[in-house]
């Protein structure tokens, strides 16, 4: 077995988080594409609790949960650029915003998709309010962590890339971009940075896969 | 302002996490009891996103989210016992299980309380299955981190103390204790360790407050 192995799927922003962290650190790894409709026994044994990708295997020992994996990578391979900031307060802020993306914002997005009419209007307002916090956080900064890509940026790749595609397909206009200048600037810079660009999954392929899922689930 | 200030409420397991971490490290702090029906402007300014306790203020700089605060305390005051383990893999496991408690298990508990009949039976089975993972994790160990109280134990104080009270009041028998010997042994040792015992809120006071809440919400 390769020293470092990643079980993932090509279209998952959570897999991509781990891939980005590994690439950022310059770590060689073997990537294993999982078929989520027929999960490998390695995946099921490695993450018996959630049975989900991504899973990182390091010398055969499995780690699950993408944010947990990012911290593990940063602590294990201390050479190369840091993923989390060095200062404890900045680290706390990075963890706070990453959790905000995964819990608070993701739940608000989910509600927007799962509702209609007045309820959807309210859910969209909630998303807009939450995005305003991120916009505010990005004031005067290129990336969440400052001058280079770090923990919150990587955690935010679903927001930067996936959400807009998803919203377009669902016919929902999410983001009043004129009211979120710093967030929009971050998306622009992030998605166009050569490091990010070369790792994003193909837009058309992603659109097709979303479309297939929409048709299946209605 | 005191160097370290904690905004909390007496009956919250999340406040208690932070208090325990501060006490474990021997850090002096000022505790400020928040009235959640009339939140202080300090709380609202310190945690504008969630407007929730606990918030730790260190030299006036606020940190929210109890697990984020625990990591901050561990990184800032490196003297005293460690809250997280030292080894990156063990740290990843500690983060994984703390997240499991806050997300997966808490949601399964919530479903049990929010359902009835067959749905509740299913939800209780799900809780039991999840607790089995924790039981397995505790095999051959006194605490989650080994010989001394650490991150996952502190994160688990709601499970060890609050849940049983809550379940009793709601008339739900949660835990098939005979099938969870290691988890039950942990609860016993944890709740009876002098450090934990002296910081737990009074059981009767907690029961009264839960009862009042049940009556209010039905």
Short mmCIF file of C-alpha atoms in Angstrom, two decimals:
data_model
loop_
_atom_site.label_atom_id
_atom_site.label_comp_id
_atom_site.label_asym_id
_atom_site.label_seq_id
_atom_site.Cartn_x
_atom_site.Cartn_y
_atom_site.Cartn_z
CA UNK A 1 0.00 0.00 0.00
CA UNK A 2 1.20 3.49 -0.81
CA UNK A 3 2.25 5.48 2.25
CA UNK A 4 -0.51 8.03 1.61
CA UNK A 5 -3.77 7.02 -0.02
CA UNK A 6 -6.89 9.11 -0.52
CA UNK A 7 -10.31 7.55 -0.99
CA UNK A 8 -12.47 10.14 -2.73
CA UNK A 9 -14.83 10.95 -5.57
CA UNK A 10 -13.97 13.31 -8.41
CA UNK A 11 -16.97 15.62 -7.98
CA UNK A 12 -16.83 16.11 -4.22
CA UNK A 13 -15.68 19.42 -2.75
CA UNK A 14 -14.75 17.49 0.40
CA UNK A 15 -12.40 15.18 -1.50
CA UNK A 16 -10.99 18.23 -3.21
CA UNK A 17 -10.18 19.84 0.14
CA UNK A 18 -7.91 16.94 0.97
CA UNK A 19 -6.36 16.81 -2.49
CA UNK A 20 -5.61 20.52 -2.31
CA UNK A 21 -3.99 20.20 1.10
CA UNK A 22 -1.82 17.31 -0.08
CA UNK A 23 -0.78 19.20 -3.23
CA UNK A 24 -0.12 22.39 -1.27
CA UNK A 25 2.28 20.44 0.94
CA UNK A 26 3.80 18.58 -1.99
CA UNK A 27 2.91 15.16 -0.60
CA UNK A 28 2.84 12.24 -3.00
CA UNK A 29 -0.27 10.13 -2.70
CA UNK A 30 -2.31 7.52 -4.42
CA UNK A 31 -5.84 8.62 -5.29
CA UNK A 32 -8.56 5.97 -5.28
CA UNK A 33 -11.88 6.90 -6.92
CA UNK A 34 -14.78 5.45 -4.94
CA UNK A 35 -18.07 4.43 -6.50
CA UNK A 36 -20.55 5.67 -3.91
CA UNK A 37 -23.24 3.32 -5.17
CA UNK A 38 -20.91 0.40 -4.54
CA UNK A 39 -18.50 1.40 -1.80
CA UNK A 40 -15.23 -0.50 -1.48
CA UNK A 41 -14.61 -2.66 1.54
CA UNK A 42 -11.58 -0.46 2.25
CA UNK A 43 -13.86 2.58 2.58
CA UNK A 44 -16.38 0.74 4.75
CA UNK A 45 -13.64 -0.57 7.04
CA UNK A 46 -11.82 2.76 7.15
CA UNK A 47 -14.84 4.87 8.04
CA UNK A 48 -17.33 2.47 9.66
CA UNK A 49 -19.14 5.32 11.44
CA UNK A 50 -20.06 7.47 8.46
CA UNK A 51 -19.11 5.26 5.49
CA UNK A 52 -18.27 8.45 3.62
CA UNK A 53 -15.44 9.87 1.56
CA UNK A 54 -12.94 11.41 1.93
CA UNK A 55 -10.76 9.07 3.91
CA UNK A 56 -7.01 9.53 4.14
CA UNK A 57 -4.93 6.47 4.85
CA UNK A 58 -1.45 7.15 6.15
CA UNK A 59 0.64 4.00 6.52
CA UNK A 60 -2.65 2.13 6.60
CA UNK A 61 -4.19 4.20 9.42
CA UNK A 62 -7.45 5.85 8.36
CA UNK A 63 -8.63 9.40 9.08
CA UNK A 64 -12.11 10.63 8.14
CA UNK A 65 -13.85 14.04 8.06
CA UNK A 66 -12.28 16.50 5.65
CA UNK A 67 -11.49 19.27 8.16
CA UNK A 68 -9.97 16.75 10.56
CA UNK A 69 -7.85 15.45 7.69
CA UNK A 70 -6.66 18.96 6.81
CA UNK A 71 -5.47 19.51 10.38
CA UNK A 72 -3.78 16.11 10.35
CA UNK A 73 -1.93 16.90 7.15
CA UNK A 74 -0.79 20.26 8.52
CA UNK A 75 0.48 18.72 11.76
CA UNK A 76 2.10 15.67 10.18
CA UNK A 77 3.97 17.34 7.34
CA UNK A 78 5.28 20.50 8.87
CA UNK A 79 7.45 21.33 5.90
CA UNK A 80 5.81 23.21 3.05
CA UNK A 81 3.31 26.04 3.43
CA UNK A 82 1.09 26.03 6.52
CA UNK A 83 -2.57 25.32 5.98
CA UNK A 84 -3.66 26.77 9.32
CA UNK A 85 -2.16 30.03 10.57
CA UNK A 86 0.54 29.82 13.26
CA UNK A 87 -0.94 32.14 15.88
CA UNK A 88 -3.47 30.49 18.26
CA UNK A 89 -6.05 33.25 17.87
CA UNK A 90 -5.85 33.15 14.07
CA UNK A 91 -6.09 29.36 14.21
CA UNK A 92 -9.24 29.66 16.33
CA UNK A 93 -10.73 32.08 13.81
CA UNK A 94 -9.89 29.71 10.94
CA UNK A 95 -11.58 26.82 12.75
CA UNK A 96 -14.57 29.01 13.56
CA UNK A 97 -15.12 30.02 9.93
CA UNK A 98 -14.55 26.53 8.55
CA UNK A 99 -17.16 25.21 10.99
CA UNK A 100 -19.44 28.07 9.98
CA UNK A 101 -19.17 27.00 6.34
CA UNK A 102 -19.84 23.33 7.06
CA UNK A 103 -22.60 23.73 9.63
CA UNK A 104 -24.33 27.09 9.58
CA UNK A 105 -24.02 28.10 5.94
CA UNK A 106 -24.51 24.60 4.52
CA UNK A 107 -27.71 24.20 6.53
CA UNK A 108 -28.99 27.58 5.34
CA UNK A 109 -28.25 26.63 1.73
CA UNK A 110 -30.01 23.31 2.23
CA UNK A 111 -33.11 25.09 3.52
CA UNK A 112 -33.14 27.31 0.44
CA UNK A 113 -33.17 24.32 -1.86
CA UNK A 114 -35.69 22.42 0.24
CA UNK A 115 -38.27 25.22 0.45
CA UNK A 116 -40.53 27.21 -1.83
CA UNK A 117 -42.49 30.45 -1.83
CA UNK A 118 -42.27 32.69 1.25
CA UNK A 119 -40.23 30.14 3.10
CA UNK A 120 -37.67 30.15 0.32
CA UNK A 121 -37.54 33.94 0.30
CA UNK A 122 -36.79 33.84 4.03
CA UNK A 123 -34.18 31.11 3.59
CA UNK A 124 -32.47 33.13 0.85
CA UNK A 125 -32.39 36.19 3.09
CA UNK A 126 -30.77 34.06 5.77
CA UNK A 127 -28.10 32.87 3.31
CA UNK A 128 -27.47 36.46 2.26
CA UNK A 129 -27.07 37.54 5.89
CA UNK A 130 -24.61 34.73 6.56
CA UNK A 131 -22.62 35.52 3.43
CA UNK A 132 -22.39 39.12 4.64
CA UNK A 133 -20.40 37.84 7.64
CA UNK A 134 -17.93 36.17 5.27
CA UNK A 135 -17.79 39.31 3.15
CA UNK A 136 -16.94 41.33 6.23
CA UNK A 137 -14.28 38.82 7.24
CA UNK A 138 -12.58 39.26 3.85
CA UNK A 139 -12.34 43.06 4.03
CA UNK A 140 -8.79 44.13 3.20
CA UNK A 141 -7.68 40.55 2.61
CA UNK A 142 -6.90 38.54 -0.50
CA UNK A 143 -7.65 35.18 1.09
CA UNK A 144 -9.29 34.28 4.40
CA UNK A 145 -5.91 33.70 5.98
CA UNK A 146 -4.29 36.76 4.39
CA UNK A 147 -1.90 36.67 1.44
CA UNK A 148 -1.93 32.95 0.69
CA UNK A 149 -4.46 30.13 0.38
CA UNK A 150 -5.19 28.40 3.68
CA UNK A 151 -7.66 26.41 5.75
CA UNK A 152 -10.81 28.51 5.27
CA UNK A 153 -10.21 29.06 1.54
CA UNK A 154 -9.83 25.33 0.99
CA UNK A 155 -12.87 24.70 3.20
CA UNK A 156 -14.70 27.28 1.06
CA UNK A 157 -14.17 25.68 -2.31
CA UNK A 158 -17.75 24.38 -2.35
CA UNK A 159 -18.99 27.92 -1.80
CA UNK A 160 -16.67 29.34 -4.46
CA UNK A 161 -17.38 26.81 -7.20
CA UNK A 162 -20.09 24.24 -6.51
CA UNK A 163 -22.79 26.47 -5.10
CA UNK A 164 -23.03 28.74 -8.08
CA UNK A 165 -23.40 25.78 -10.46
CA UNK A 166 -25.95 24.16 -8.18
CA UNK A 167 -27.92 27.40 -7.83
CA UNK A 168 -27.93 27.95 -11.56
CA UNK A 169 -29.30 24.47 -12.21
CA UNK A 170 -31.91 24.84 -9.49
CA UNK A 171 -32.89 28.23 -10.90
CA UNK A 172 -32.20 30.00 -7.63
CA UNK A 173 -30.36 33.28 -7.56
CA UNK A 174 -28.42 33.10 -4.36
CA UNK A 175 -26.06 35.89 -4.05
CA UNK A 176 -26.77 39.59 -4.35
CA UNK A 177 -23.22 40.08 -5.57
CA UNK A 178 -23.32 43.86 -5.41
CA UNK A 179 -23.76 43.57 -1.66
CA UNK A 180 -20.88 41.15 -1.23
CA UNK A 181 -17.93 42.83 -2.96
CA UNK A 182 -15.19 41.22 -0.85
CA UNK A 183 -16.64 37.74 -1.07
CA UNK A 184 -17.01 38.07 -4.84
CA UNK A 185 -13.46 39.36 -5.14
CA UNK A 186 -12.25 36.38 -3.12
CA UNK A 187 -14.14 33.94 -5.36
CA UNK A 188 -12.64 35.56 -8.45
CA UNK A 189 -9.08 35.51 -7.14
CA UNK A 190 -9.44 32.05 -5.60
CA UNK A 191 -10.96 30.35 -8.63
CA UNK A 192 -8.46 31.99 -10.96
CA UNK A 193 -5.35 31.24 -8.96
CA UNK A 194 -3.36 28.69 -10.92
CA UNK A 195 -3.19 26.28 -7.96
CA UNK A 196 -6.97 26.13 -7.57
CA UNK A 197 -7.78 26.23 -11.27
CA UNK A 198 -5.82 23.14 -12.13
CA UNK A 199 -7.55 21.06 -9.44
CA UNK A 200 -11.19 22.02 -9.91
CA UNK A 201 -13.34 19.35 -11.56
CA UNK A 202 -14.56 20.07 -15.06
CA UNK A 203 -17.59 22.38 -14.97
CA UNK A 204 -19.54 20.60 -17.72
CA UNK A 205 -18.99 17.20 -16.17
CA UNK A 206 -20.18 18.58 -12.83
CA UNK A 207 -23.26 20.14 -14.42
CA UNK A 208 -24.14 16.83 -16.07
CA UNK A 209 -23.76 14.95 -12.81
CA UNK A 210 -25.90 17.49 -10.90
CA UNK A 211 -28.52 17.36 -13.65
CA UNK A 212 -28.66 13.56 -13.45
CA UNK A 213 -29.08 13.80 -9.69
CA UNK A 214 -31.86 16.42 -9.99
CA UNK A 215 -33.73 14.21 -12.42
CA UNK A 216 -33.39 11.20 -10.14
CA UNK A 217 -34.55 12.98 -6.99
CA UNK A 218 -36.94 15.46 -8.61
CA UNK B 1 -11.38 43.76 31.93
CA UNK B 2 -9.97 40.53 33.33
CA UNK B 3 -7.41 38.93 31.05
CA UNK B 4 -9.62 35.86 30.64
CA UNK B 5 -13.38 36.12 30.77
CA UNK B 6 -15.96 33.45 30.07
CA UNK B 7 -19.52 34.26 29.05
CA UNK B 8 -21.64 31.23 29.90
CA UNK B 9 -24.73 29.86 31.58
CA UNK B 10 -24.63 27.59 34.63
CA UNK B 11 -26.68 24.73 33.12
CA UNK B 12 -24.94 24.46 29.76
CA UNK B 13 -22.64 21.50 29.01
CA UNK B 14 -20.94 23.72 26.42
CA UNK B 15 -20.06 26.36 29.01
CA UNK B 16 -18.88 23.59 31.27
CA UNK B 17 -16.50 22.31 28.58
CA UNK B 18 -14.71 25.64 28.62
CA UNK B 19 -14.73 25.93 32.42
CA UNK B 20 -13.26 22.45 32.72
CA UNK B 21 -10.49 23.23 30.22
CA UNK B 22 -9.62 26.45 32.07
CA UNK B 23 -9.58 24.68 35.44
CA UNK B 24 -7.55 21.78 34.04
CA UNK B 25 -4.93 24.25 32.89
CA UNK B 26 -5.12 26.24 36.12
CA UNK B 27 -6.02 29.47 34.34
CA UNK B 28 -7.65 32.21 36.40
CA UNK B 29 -10.71 33.68 34.77
CA UNK B 30 -13.77 35.75 35.41
CA UNK B 31 -17.04 33.92 34.84
CA UNK B 32 -19.99 35.98 33.63
CA UNK B 33 -23.42 34.34 33.84
CA UNK B 34 -25.52 35.25 30.78
CA UNK B 35 -29.30 35.54 30.85
CA UNK B 36 -30.22 33.95 27.52
CA UNK B 37 -33.62 35.66 27.51
CA UNK B 38 -31.84 39.01 27.75
CA UNK B 39 -28.38 38.61 26.26
CA UNK B 40 -25.72 41.14 27.19
CA UNK B 41 -24.38 43.52 24.59
CA UNK B 42 -20.95 41.99 25.26
CA UNK B 43 -22.24 38.57 24.17
CA UNK B 44 -23.99 39.98 21.08
CA UNK B 45 -20.87 41.90 20.04
CA UNK B 46 -18.54 39.01 20.81
CA UNK B 47 -20.47 36.38 18.86
CA UNK B 48 -22.50 38.29 16.28
CA UNK B 49 -22.84 35.22 14.05
CA UNK B 50 -24.44 32.79 16.49
CA UNK B 51 -25.22 35.03 19.50
CA UNK B 52 -24.59 31.98 21.69
CA UNK B 53 -22.60 31.09 24.77
CA UNK B 54 -19.93 30.08 25.50
CA UNK B 55 -17.64 32.91 24.46
CA UNK B 56 -14.12 33.19 25.78
CA UNK B 57 -12.58 36.65 25.84
CA UNK B 58 -8.80 36.72 26.07
CA UNK B 59 -7.42 40.24 26.44
CA UNK B 60 -10.70 41.42 24.97
CA UNK B 61 -10.52 39.21 21.86
CA UNK B 62 -13.54 36.89 21.58
CA UNK B 63 -13.59 33.22 20.59
CA UNK B 64 -16.83 31.29 20.10
CA UNK B 65 -17.75 27.59 19.63
CA UNK B 66 -16.80 25.40 22.56
CA UNK B 67 -14.55 22.96 20.71
CA UNK B 68 -12.74 25.83 19.01
CA UNK B 69 -12.25 27.41 22.45
CA UNK B 70 -10.83 24.16 23.87
CA UNK B 71 -8.23 24.01 21.11
CA UNK B 72 -7.41 27.68 21.66
CA UNK B 73 -6.89 27.13 25.39
CA UNK B 74 -4.65 24.14 24.72
CA UNK B 75 -2.52 26.04 22.21
CA UNK B 76 -2.31 29.28 24.19
CA UNK B 77 -1.45 27.90 27.62
CA UNK B 78 0.97 25.13 26.86
CA UNK B 79 1.89 24.62 30.49
CA UNK B 80 -0.36 22.34 32.51
CA UNK B 81 -1.86 19.08 31.28
CA UNK B 82 -2.61 18.78 27.56
CA UNK B 83 -6.25 18.73 26.55
CA UNK B 84 -5.58 17.22 23.13
CA UNK B 85 -3.09 14.38 22.72
CA UNK B 86 0.36 15.24 21.33
CA UNK B 87 0.56 12.78 18.43
CA UNK B 88 -1.07 14.00 15.18
CA UNK B 89 -2.99 10.76 14.62
CA UNK B 90 -4.36 10.73 18.17
CA UNK B 91 -5.27 14.42 17.78
CA UNK B 92 -7.17 13.58 14.58
CA UNK B 93 -9.04 10.80 16.39
CA UNK B 94 -9.91 13.16 19.26
CA UNK B 95 -11.27 15.74 16.80
CA UNK B 96 -13.18 13.03 14.94
CA UNK B 97 -14.94 11.78 18.09
CA UNK B 98 -15.68 15.26 19.42
CA UNK B 99 -17.29 16.11 16.09
CA UNK B 100 -19.17 12.81 16.21
CA UNK B 101 -20.61 13.77 19.62
CA UNK B 102 -21.64 17.26 18.53
CA UNK B 103 -22.99 16.41 15.10
CA UNK B 104 -23.89 12.78 14.58
CA UNK B 105 -24.86 11.70 18.09
CA UNK B 106 -26.57 14.98 19.04
CA UNK B 107 -28.70 14.80 15.89
CA UNK B 108 -29.66 11.18 16.61
CA UNK B 109 -30.64 12.12 20.19
CA UNK B 110 -32.67 15.04 18.85
CA UNK B 111 -34.57 12.71 16.52
CA UNK B 112 -35.39 10.40 19.42
CA UNK B 113 -36.94 13.24 21.39
CA UNK B 114 -38.73 14.68 18.36
CA UNK B 115 -40.38 11.44 17.27
CA UNK B 116 -42.91 8.91 18.53
CA UNK B 117 -44.01 5.33 17.86
CA UNK B 118 -42.14 3.34 15.24
CA UNK B 119 -40.08 6.34 14.26
CA UNK B 120 -38.89 6.72 17.83
CA UNK B 121 -38.02 3.02 18.05
CA UNK B 122 -35.89 3.45 14.94
CA UNK B 123 -34.28 6.61 16.29
CA UNK B 124 -33.44 4.87 19.56
CA UNK B 125 -31.86 1.99 17.67
CA UNK B 126 -29.77 4.51 15.79
CA UNK B 127 -28.61 6.10 19.07
CA UNK B 128 -27.75 2.66 20.42
CA UNK B 129 -25.72 1.86 17.30
CA UNK B 130 -23.81 5.12 17.56
CA UNK B 131 -23.13 4.61 21.26
CA UNK B 132 -21.72 1.19 20.39
CA UNK B 133 -18.99 2.96 18.40
CA UNK B 134 -18.08 4.98 21.49
CA UNK B 135 -18.17 1.86 23.61
CA UNK B 136 -15.78 0.18 21.23
CA UNK B 137 -13.49 3.21 21.26
CA UNK B 138 -13.24 2.98 25.07
CA UNK B 139 -12.20 -0.67 25.16
CA UNK B 140 -9.16 -1.06 27.39
CA UNK B 141 -9.10 2.64 28.22
CA UNK B 142 -10.07 4.63 31.30
CA UNK B 143 -10.79 7.83 29.39
CA UNK B 144 -11.10 8.52 25.68
CA UNK B 145 -7.55 9.85 25.57
CA UNK B 146 -6.14 7.10 27.79
CA UNK B 147 -5.22 7.54 31.45
CA UNK B 148 -6.27 11.15 31.96
CA UNK B 149 -9.23 13.39 31.12
CA UNK B 150 -8.90 15.09 27.74
CA UNK B 151 -10.66 16.63 24.75
CA UNK B 152 -13.25 13.91 24.02
CA UNK B 153 -14.11 13.34 27.69
CA UNK B 154 -14.74 17.04 28.19
CA UNK B 155 -16.69 17.16 24.93
CA UNK B 156 -18.66 14.18 26.24
CA UNK B 157 -19.88 15.69 29.48
CA UNK B 158 -23.34 16.26 28.02
CA UNK B 159 -23.52 12.57 27.17
CA UNK B 160 -22.24 11.52 30.60
CA UNK B 161 -24.48 13.74 32.71
CA UNK B 162 -27.15 15.74 30.89
CA UNK B 163 -28.53 13.07 28.60
CA UNK B 164 -29.50 10.67 31.34
CA UNK B 165 -31.38 13.41 33.24
CA UNK B 166 -33.06 14.58 30.07
CA UNK B 167 -34.02 11.03 29.08
CA UNK B 168 -35.44 10.30 32.53
CA UNK B 169 -37.63 13.39 32.43
CA UNK B 170 -38.78 12.64 28.90
CA UNK B 171 -39.52 9.05 29.93
CA UNK B 172 -37.25 7.61 27.28
CA UNK B 173 -34.90 4.79 28.09
CA UNK B 174 -31.93 5.50 25.94
CA UNK B 175 -29.15 3.24 26.73
CA UNK B 176 -29.15 -0.53 26.87
CA UNK B 177 -26.37 -0.34 29.43
CA UNK B 178 -25.64 -4.07 29.40
CA UNK B 179 -24.60 -3.72 25.79
CA UNK B 180 -22.33 -0.76 26.45
CA UNK B 181 -20.06 -1.87 29.28
CA UNK B 182 -17.07 0.33 28.40
CA UNK B 183 -19.15 3.44 27.87
CA UNK B 184 -20.94 2.88 31.19
CA UNK B 185 -17.62 2.32 32.96
CA UNK B 186 -16.34 5.58 31.47
CA UNK B 187 -19.42 7.49 32.64
CA UNK B 188 -18.99 6.05 36.13
CA UNK B 189 -15.30 6.89 36.38
CA UNK B 190 -15.69 10.27 34.68
CA UNK B 191 -18.61 11.50 36.77
CA UNK B 192 -17.00 10.28 39.98
CA UNK B 193 -13.56 11.72 39.36
CA UNK B 194 -13.08 14.54 41.83
CA UNK B 195 -12.21 17.06 39.10
CA UNK B 196 -15.46 16.47 37.21
CA UNK B 197 -17.66 16.05 40.26
CA UNK B 198 -16.89 19.43 41.71
CA UNK B 199 -17.75 21.23 38.48
CA UNK B 200 -20.99 19.55 37.47
CA UNK B 201 -24.11 21.68 38.01
CA UNK B 202 -26.47 20.56 40.75
CA UNK B 203 -28.67 17.70 39.55
CA UNK B 204 -31.88 18.92 41.21
CA UNK B 205 -31.44 22.44 39.88
CA UNK B 206 -30.88 21.00 36.40
CA UNK B 207 -33.96 18.76 36.69
CA UNK B 208 -36.07 21.77 37.71
CA UNK B 209 -34.82 23.82 34.80
CA UNK B 210 -35.45 21.01 32.30
CA UNK B 211 -38.92 20.48 33.78
CA UNK B 212 -39.72 24.17 33.38
CA UNK B 213 -38.54 24.02 29.79
CA UNK B 214 -40.62 20.90 29.05
CA UNK B 215 -43.73 22.58 30.44
CA UNK B 216 -43.09 25.68 28.37
CA UNK B 217 -42.55 23.86 25.08
CA UNK B 218 -44.81 20.86 25.74
#
